[in-house]
CSV table of C-alpha atoms and ligand atoms in Angstrom, one decimal:
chain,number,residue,atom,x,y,z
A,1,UNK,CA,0.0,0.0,0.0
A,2,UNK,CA,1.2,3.2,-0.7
A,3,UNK,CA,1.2,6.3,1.9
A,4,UNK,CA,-1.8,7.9,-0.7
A,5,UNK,CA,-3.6,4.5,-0.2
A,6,UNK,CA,-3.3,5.0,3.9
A,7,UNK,CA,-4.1,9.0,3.8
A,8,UNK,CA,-7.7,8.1,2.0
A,9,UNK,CA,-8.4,5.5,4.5
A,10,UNK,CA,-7.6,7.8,7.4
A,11,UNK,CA,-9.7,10.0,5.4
A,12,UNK,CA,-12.5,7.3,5.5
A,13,UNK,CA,-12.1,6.9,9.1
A,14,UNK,CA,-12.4,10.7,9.8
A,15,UNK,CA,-15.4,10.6,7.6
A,16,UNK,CA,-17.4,7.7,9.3
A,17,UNK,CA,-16.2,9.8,13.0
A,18,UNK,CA,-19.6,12.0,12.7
A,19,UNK,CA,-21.8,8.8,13.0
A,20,UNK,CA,-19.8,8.0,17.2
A,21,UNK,CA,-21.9,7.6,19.9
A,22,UNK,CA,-20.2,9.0,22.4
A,23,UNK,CA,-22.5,10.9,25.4
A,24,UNK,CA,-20.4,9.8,28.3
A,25,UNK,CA,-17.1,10.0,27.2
A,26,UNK,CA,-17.5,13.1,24.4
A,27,UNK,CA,-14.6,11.1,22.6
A,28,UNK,CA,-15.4,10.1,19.3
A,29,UNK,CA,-13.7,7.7,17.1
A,30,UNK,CA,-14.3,6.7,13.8
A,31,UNK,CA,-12.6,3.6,11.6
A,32,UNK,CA,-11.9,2.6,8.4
A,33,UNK,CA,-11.0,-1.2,7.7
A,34,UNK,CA,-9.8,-2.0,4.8
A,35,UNK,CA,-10.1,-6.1,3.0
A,36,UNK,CA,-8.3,-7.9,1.1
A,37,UNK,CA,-10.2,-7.7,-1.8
A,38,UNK,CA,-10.3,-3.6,-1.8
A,39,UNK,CA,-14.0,-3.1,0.1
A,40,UNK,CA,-13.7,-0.4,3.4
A,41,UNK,CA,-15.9,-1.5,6.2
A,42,UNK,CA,-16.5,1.7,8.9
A,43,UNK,CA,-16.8,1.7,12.5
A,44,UNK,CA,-17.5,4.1,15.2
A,45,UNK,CA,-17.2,3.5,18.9
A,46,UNK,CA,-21.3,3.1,20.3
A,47,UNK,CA,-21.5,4.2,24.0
A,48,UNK,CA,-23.8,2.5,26.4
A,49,UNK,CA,-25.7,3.7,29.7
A,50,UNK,CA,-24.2,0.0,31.2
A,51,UNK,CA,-20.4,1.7,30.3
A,52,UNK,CA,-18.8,-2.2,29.6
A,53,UNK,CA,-21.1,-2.5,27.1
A,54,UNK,CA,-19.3,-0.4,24.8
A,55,UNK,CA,-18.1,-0.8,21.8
A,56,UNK,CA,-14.7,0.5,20.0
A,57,UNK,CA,-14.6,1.8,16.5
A,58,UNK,CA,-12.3,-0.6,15.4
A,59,UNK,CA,-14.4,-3.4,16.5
A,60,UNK,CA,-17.3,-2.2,15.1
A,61,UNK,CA,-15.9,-2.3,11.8
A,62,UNK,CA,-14.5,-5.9,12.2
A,63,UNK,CA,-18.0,-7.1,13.6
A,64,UNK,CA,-19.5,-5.2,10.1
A,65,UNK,CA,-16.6,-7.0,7.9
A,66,UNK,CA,-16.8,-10.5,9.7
A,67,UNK,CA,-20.7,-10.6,9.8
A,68,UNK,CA,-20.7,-10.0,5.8
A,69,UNK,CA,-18.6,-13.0,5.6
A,70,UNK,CA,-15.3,-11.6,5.2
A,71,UNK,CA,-12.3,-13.3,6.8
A,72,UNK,CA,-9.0,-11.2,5.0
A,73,UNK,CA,-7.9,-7.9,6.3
A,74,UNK,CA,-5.0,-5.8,5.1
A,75,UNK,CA,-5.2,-2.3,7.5
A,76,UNK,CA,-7.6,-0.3,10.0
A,77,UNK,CA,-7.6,3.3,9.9
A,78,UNK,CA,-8.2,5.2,13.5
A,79,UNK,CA,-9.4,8.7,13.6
A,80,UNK,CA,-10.4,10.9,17.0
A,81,UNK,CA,-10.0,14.4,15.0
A,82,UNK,CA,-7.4,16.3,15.9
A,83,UNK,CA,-6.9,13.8,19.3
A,84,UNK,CA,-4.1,10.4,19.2
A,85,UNK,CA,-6.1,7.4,19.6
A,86,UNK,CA,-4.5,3.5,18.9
A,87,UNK,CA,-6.2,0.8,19.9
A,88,UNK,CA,-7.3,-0.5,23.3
A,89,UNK,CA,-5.7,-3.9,24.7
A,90,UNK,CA,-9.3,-5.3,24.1
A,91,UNK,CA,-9.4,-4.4,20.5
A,92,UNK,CA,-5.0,-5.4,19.5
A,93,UNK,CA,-6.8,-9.3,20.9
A,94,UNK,CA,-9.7,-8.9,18.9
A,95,UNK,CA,-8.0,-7.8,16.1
A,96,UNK,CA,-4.7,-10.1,16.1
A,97,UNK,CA,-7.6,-13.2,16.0
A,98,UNK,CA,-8.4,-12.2,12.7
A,99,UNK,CA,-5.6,-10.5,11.3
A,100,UNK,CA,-2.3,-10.5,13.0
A,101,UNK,CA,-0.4,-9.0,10.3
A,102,UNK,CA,-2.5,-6.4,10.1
A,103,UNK,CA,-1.4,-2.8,9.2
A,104,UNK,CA,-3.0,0.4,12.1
A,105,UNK,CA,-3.1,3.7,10.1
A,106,UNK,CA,-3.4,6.6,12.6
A,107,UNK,CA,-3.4,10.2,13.3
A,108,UNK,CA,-4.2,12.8,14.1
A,109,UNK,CA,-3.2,14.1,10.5
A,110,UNK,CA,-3.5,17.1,8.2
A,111,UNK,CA,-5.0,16.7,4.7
A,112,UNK,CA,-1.8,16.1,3.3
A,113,UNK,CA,-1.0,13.1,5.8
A,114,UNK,CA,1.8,15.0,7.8
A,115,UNK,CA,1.3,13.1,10.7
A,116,UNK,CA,0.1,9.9,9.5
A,117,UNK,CA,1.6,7.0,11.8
A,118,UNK,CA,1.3,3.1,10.0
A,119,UNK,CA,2.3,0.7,12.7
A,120,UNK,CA,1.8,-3.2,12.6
A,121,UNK,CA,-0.4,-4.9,14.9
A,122,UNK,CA,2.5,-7.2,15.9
A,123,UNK,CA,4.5,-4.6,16.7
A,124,UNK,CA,1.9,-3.0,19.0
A,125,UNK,CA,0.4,-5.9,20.4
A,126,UNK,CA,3.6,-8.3,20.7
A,127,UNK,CA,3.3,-11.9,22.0
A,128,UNK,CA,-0.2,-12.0,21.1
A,129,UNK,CA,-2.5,-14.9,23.0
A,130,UNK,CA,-3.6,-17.3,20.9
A,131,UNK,CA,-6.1,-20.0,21.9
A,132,UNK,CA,-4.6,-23.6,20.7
A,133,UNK,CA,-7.7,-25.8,20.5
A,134,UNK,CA,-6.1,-28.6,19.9
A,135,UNK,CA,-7.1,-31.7,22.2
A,136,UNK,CA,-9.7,-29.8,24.2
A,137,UNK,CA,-13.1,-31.2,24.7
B,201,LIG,N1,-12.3,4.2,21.8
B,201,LIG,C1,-12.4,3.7,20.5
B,201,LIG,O1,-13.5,3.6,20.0
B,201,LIG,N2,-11.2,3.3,19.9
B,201,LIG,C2,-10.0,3.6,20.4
B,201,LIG,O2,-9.0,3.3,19.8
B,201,LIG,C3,-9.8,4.1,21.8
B,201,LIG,C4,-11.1,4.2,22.6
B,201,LIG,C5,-13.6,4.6,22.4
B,201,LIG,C6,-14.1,3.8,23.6
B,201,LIG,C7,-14.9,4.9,24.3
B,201,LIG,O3,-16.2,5.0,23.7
B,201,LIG,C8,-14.2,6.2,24.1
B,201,LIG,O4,-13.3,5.9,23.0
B,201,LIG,C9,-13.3,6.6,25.3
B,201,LIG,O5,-12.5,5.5,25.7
């Protein structure tokens, strides 16, 4: 992917950012997942009255993606405006599950990307758990 490729999917994720749910917190996030085969899922983070209830942008848009059938990720875009945000501990899991080589495009950014940050999931979520099912009832 090239860095024009990662600007307009942080672009994406700053876009789908208007749609947050965020009354408790007043931090919205948006996200911007992008498959194998080219299609952009979006996610924002949904806020609930019962606080662990909510749910991350980033895990929105996998939930969108996975429940569509879709099983091949290449990189998630994070936007909070003109705020850092990378992803929670509960969202590197969730993520390395599914795609463990995936690519985490985030700002914040101007127009022109100066500011864009493109880390790997392994590198921020190193020694991942993974479950080995083997010989278990
Ligand atoms: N949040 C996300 O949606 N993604 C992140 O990467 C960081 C945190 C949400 C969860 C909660 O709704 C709010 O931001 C404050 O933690």
């Amino acid at each position: 992917m090239s860095g024009q490729d990662y600007l307009s999917l942080y672009k994406a994720a700053e876009k789908a950012r208007v749609n947050a749910h965020a009354p408790y917190s007043g931090f919205k996030v948006g996200a911007a997942l992008l498959t194998g085969d080219g299609r952009v899922f979006t996610g924002v983070n949904v806020e609930n009255s019962s606080f662990g209830a909510t749910i991350c942008a980033e895990r929105t848009a996998f939930v969108k993606a996975i429940s569509e059938g879709v099983r091949d990720f290449e990189a998630i875009a994070v936007s909070a405006g003109d705020e850092p945000a990378v992803p929670c501990g509960i969202c590197r899991q969730f993520m390395s599950d599914f795609a463990p080589d995936l690519k985490v495009v985030t700002g914040p950014s101007d127009e022109d990307g100066n500011g864009l940050k493109v880390i790997g999931l392994r590198e921020l979520f190193p020694e991942a758990f993974v479950l080995d099912r083997q010989d278990r009832q």
